[in-house]
mmCIF file of C-alpha atoms and ligand atoms in Angstrom:
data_model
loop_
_atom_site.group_PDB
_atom_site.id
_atom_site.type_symbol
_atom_site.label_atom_id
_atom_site.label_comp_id
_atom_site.label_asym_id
_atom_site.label_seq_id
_atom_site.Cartn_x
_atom_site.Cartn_y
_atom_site.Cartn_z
ATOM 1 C CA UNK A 125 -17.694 -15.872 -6.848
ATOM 2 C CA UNK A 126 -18.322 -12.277 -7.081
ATOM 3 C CA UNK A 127 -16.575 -8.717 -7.741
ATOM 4 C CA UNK A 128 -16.496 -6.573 -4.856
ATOM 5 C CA UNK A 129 -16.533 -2.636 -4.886
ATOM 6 C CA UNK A 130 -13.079 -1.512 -3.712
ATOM 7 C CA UNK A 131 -12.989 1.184 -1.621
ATOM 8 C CA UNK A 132 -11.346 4.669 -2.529
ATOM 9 C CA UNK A 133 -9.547 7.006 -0.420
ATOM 10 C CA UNK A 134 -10.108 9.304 1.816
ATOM 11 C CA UNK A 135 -12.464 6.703 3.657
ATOM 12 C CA UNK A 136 -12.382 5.922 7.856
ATOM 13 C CA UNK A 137 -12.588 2.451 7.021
ATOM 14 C CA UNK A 138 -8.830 2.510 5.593
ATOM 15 C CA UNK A 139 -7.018 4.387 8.590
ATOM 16 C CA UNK A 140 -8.477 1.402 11.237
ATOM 17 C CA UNK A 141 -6.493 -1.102 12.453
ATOM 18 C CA UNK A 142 -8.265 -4.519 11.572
ATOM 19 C CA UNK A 143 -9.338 -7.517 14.130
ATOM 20 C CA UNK A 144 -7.490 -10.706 14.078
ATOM 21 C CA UNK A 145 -9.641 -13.605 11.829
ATOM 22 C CA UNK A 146 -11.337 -15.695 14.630
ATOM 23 C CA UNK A 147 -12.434 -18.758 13.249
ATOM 24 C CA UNK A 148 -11.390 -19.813 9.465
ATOM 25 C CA UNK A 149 -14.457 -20.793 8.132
ATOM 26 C CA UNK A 150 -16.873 -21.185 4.992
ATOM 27 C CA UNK A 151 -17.357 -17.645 4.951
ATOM 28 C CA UNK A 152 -13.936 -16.558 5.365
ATOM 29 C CA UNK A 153 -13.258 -19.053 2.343
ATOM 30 C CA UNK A 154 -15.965 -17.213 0.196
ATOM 31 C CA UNK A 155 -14.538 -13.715 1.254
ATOM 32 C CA UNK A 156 -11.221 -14.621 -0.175
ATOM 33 C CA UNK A 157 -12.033 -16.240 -3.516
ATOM 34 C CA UNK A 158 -13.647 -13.034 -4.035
ATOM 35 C CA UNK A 159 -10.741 -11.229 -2.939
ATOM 36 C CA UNK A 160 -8.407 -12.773 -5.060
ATOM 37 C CA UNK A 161 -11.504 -12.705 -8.091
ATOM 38 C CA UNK A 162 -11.666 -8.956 -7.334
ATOM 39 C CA UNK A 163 -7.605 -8.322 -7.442
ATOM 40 C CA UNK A 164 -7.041 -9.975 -10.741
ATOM 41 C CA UNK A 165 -10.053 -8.560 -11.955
ATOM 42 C CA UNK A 166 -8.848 -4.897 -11.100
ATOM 43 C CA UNK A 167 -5.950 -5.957 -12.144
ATOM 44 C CA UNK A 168 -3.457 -5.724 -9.143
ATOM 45 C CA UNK A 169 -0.894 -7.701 -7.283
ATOM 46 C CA UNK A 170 -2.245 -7.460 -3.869
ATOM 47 C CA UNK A 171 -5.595 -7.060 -1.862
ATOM 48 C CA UNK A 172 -6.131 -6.363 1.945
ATOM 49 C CA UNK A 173 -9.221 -7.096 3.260
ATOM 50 C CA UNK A 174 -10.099 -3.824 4.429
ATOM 51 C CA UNK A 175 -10.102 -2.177 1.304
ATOM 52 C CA UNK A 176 -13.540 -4.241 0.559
ATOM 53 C CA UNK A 177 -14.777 -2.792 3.631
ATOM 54 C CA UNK A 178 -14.027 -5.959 5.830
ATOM 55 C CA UNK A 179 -11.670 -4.849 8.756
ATOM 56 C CA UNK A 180 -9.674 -8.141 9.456
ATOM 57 C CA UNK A 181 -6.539 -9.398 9.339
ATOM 58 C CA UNK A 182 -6.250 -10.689 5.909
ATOM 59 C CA UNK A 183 -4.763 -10.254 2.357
ATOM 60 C CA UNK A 184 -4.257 -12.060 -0.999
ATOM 61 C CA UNK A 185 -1.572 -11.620 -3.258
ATOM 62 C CA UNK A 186 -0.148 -12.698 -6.510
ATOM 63 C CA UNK A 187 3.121 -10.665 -7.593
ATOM 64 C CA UNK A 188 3.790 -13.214 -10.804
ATOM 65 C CA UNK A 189 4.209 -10.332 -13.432
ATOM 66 C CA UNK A 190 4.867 -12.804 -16.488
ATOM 67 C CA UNK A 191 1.897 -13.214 -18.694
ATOM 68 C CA UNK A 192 2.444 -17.164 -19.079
ATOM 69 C CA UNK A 193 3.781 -17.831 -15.768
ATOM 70 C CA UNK A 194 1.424 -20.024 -13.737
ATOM 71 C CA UNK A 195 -0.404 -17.496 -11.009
ATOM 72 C CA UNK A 196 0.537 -17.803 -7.818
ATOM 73 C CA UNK A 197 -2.541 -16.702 -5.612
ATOM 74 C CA UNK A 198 -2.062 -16.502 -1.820
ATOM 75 C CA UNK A 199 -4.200 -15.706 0.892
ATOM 76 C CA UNK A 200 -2.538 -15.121 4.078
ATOM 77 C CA UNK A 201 -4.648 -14.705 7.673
ATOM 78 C CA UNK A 202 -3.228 -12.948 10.892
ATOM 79 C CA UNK A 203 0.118 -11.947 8.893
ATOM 80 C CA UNK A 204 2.948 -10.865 10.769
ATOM 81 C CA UNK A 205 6.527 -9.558 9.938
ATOM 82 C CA UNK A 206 9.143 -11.537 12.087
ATOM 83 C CA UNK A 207 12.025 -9.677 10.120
ATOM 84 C CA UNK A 208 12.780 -7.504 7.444
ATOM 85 C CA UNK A 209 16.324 -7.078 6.259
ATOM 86 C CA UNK A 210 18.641 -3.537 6.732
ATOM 87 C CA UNK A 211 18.817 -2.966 3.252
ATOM 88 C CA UNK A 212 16.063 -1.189 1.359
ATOM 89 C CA UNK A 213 14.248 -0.967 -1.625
ATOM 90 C CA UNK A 214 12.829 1.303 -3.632
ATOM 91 C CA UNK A 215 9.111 0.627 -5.554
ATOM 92 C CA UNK A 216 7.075 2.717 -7.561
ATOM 93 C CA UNK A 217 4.062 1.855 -5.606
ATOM 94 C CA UNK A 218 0.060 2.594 -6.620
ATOM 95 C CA UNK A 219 -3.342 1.207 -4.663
ATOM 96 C CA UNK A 220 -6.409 0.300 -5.547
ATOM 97 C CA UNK A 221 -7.870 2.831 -3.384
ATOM 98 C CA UNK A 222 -6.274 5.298 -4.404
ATOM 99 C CA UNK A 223 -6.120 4.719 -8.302
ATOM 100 C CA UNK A 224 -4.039 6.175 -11.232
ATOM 101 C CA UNK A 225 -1.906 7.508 -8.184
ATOM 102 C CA UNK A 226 1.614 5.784 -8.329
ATOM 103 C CA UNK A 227 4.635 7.025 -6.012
ATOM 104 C CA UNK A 228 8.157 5.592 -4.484
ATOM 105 C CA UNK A 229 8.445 4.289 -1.429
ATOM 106 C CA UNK A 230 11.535 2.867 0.228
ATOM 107 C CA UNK A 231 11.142 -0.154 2.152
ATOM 108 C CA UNK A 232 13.318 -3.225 3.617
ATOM 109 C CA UNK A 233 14.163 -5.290 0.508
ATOM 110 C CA UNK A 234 13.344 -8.375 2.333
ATOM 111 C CA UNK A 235 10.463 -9.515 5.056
ATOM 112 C CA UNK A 236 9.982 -12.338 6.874
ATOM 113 C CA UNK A 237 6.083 -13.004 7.531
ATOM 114 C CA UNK A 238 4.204 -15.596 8.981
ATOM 115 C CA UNK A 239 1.136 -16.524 8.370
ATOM 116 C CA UNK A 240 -2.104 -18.910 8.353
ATOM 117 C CA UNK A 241 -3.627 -20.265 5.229
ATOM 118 C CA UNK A 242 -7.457 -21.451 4.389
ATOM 119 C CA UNK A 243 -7.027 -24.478 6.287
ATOM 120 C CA UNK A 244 -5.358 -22.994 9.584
ATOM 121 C CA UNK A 245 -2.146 -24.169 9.142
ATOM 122 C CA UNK A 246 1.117 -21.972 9.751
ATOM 123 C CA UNK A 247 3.268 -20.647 7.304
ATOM 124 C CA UNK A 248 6.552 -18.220 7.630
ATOM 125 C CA UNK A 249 8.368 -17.385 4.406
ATOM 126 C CA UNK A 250 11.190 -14.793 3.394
ATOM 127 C CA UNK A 251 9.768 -12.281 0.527
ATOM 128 C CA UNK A 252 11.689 -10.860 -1.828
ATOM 129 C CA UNK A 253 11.440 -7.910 -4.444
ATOM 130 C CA UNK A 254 7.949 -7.370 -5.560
ATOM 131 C CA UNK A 255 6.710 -9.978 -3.424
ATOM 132 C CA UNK A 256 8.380 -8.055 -0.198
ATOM 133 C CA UNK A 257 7.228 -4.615 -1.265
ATOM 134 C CA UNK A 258 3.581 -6.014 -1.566
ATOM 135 C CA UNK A 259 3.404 -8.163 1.381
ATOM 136 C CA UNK A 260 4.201 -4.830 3.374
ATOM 137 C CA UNK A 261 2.104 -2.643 1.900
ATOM 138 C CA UNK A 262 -0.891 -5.209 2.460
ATOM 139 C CA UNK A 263 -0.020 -5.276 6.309
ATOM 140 C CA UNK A 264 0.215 -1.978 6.398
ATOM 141 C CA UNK A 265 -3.688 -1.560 4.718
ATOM 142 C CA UNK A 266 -4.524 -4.142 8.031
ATOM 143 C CA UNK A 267 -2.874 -1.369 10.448
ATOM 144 C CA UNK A 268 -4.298 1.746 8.522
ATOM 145 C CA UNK A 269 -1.865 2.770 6.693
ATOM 146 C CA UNK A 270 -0.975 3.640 2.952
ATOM 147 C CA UNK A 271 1.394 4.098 0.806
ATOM 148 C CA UNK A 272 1.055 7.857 0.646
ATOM 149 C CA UNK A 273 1.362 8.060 4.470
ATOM 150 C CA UNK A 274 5.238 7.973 3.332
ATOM 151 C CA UNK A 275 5.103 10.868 1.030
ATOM 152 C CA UNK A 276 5.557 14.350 1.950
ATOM 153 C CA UNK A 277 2.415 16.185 3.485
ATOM 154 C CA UNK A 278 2.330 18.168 0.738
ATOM 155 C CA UNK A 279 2.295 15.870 -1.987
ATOM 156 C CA UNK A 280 -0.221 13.797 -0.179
ATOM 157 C CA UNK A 281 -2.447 16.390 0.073
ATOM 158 C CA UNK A 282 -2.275 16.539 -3.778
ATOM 159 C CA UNK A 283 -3.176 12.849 -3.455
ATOM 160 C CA UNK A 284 -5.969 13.086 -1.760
ATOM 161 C CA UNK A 285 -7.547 16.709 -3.169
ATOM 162 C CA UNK A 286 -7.664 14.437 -6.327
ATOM 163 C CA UNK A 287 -9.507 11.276 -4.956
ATOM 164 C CA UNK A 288 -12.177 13.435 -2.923
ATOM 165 C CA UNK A 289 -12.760 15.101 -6.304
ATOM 166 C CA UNK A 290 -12.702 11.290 -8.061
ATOM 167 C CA UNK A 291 -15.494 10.192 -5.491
ATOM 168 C CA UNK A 292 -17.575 13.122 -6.150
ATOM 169 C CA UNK A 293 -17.180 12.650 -10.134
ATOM 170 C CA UNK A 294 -18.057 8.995 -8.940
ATOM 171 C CA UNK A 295 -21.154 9.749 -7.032
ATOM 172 C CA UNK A 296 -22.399 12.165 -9.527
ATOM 173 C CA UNK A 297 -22.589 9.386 -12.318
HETATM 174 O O1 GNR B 79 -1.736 -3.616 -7.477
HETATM 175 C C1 GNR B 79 -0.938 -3.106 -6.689
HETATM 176 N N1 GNR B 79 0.317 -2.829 -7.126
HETATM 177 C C2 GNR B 79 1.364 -2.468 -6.271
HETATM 178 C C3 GNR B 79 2.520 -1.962 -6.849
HETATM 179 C C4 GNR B 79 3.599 -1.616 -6.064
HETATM 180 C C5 GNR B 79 3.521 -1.759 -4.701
HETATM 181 C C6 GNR B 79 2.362 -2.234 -4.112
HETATM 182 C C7 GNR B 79 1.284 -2.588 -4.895
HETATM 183 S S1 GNR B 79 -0.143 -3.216 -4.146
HETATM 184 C C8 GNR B 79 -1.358 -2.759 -5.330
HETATM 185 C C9 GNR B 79 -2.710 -3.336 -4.974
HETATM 186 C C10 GNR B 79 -3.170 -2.773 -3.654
HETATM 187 O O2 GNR B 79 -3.619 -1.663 -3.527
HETATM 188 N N2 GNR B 79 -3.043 -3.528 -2.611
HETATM 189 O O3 GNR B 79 -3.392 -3.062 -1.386
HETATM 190 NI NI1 NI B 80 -3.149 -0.907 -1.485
#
């Protein structure tokens, strides 16, 4: 298992819309152990597969927020929302590309996604809360989106004057 860099906004790679997984196979198992080693390493609730630079349809996630509460680590391949309720939510959200940034975003309170696990088989479950809010914002990474694409241009562009200065502190040393 391995850490993987996480990629930081502004970067092309994170406004494409990602393939659907073809075949589940070894390699797609090692990619998402070290997905899910790399989210709880960072630490965050969620990571889409893009944001490691690999532009298919998959994410991990584990929203358990209690520090004794068993994890709950998913991976889910080819996700799609079949529903989301009318009434909305509001999260303060943040990204691992785009870090120390944190903003709220309204979304449906509830989505329905299905899914494939590791071993191909389907899956469909109703989110809820955290769990909702994340699931969406990981599908959203797999279409090119982010959270700040929500925001107001302006404060966006605040967003992202600070992370093309970050990178170039980054790249500097
Ligand atoms: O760790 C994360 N926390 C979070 C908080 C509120 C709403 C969404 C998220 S997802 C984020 C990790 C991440 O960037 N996933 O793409
Ligand atoms: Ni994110």
């Amino acid at each position: 298992m391995s850490i993987l860099p996480i990629l930081i906004h502004p970067d092309p790679r994170l406004k494409k819309v990602c393939a659907p997984v073809g075949e589940i196979d070894k390699d797609l198992r090692a990619l998402a152990d070290n997905m899910l080693e790399t989210m709880y390493d960072a630490p965050g609730i969620g990571l889409a597969a893009p944001q490691v630079g690999v532009m298919k349809r998959l994410f991990v996630m584990d929203c358990v927020k209690e520090e004794n509460a068993a994890p709950q680590p998913m991976v889910l391949i080819n996700p799609e929302v079949t529903w989301v309720s009318d009434d909305m939510n509001t999260y303060e959200e943040g990204c691992l590309s785009i870090p120390d940034q944190y903003a709220e975003v309204e979304r449906p309170a509830q989505a329905r996604v299905r899914w494939l696990d590791l071993d191909g088989r389907q899956h469909e479950e109703q989110f809820d809360k955290l769990w909702a809010t994340c699931s969406q914002h990981e599908i959203d990474h797999l279409n090119g989106k982010l959270f700040i694409d929500y925001l107001k241009p302006l404060k966006r562009q605040m967003i992202t004057r600070k992370m093309v200065k970050l990178k170039r502190e980054m790249a500097r040393g």
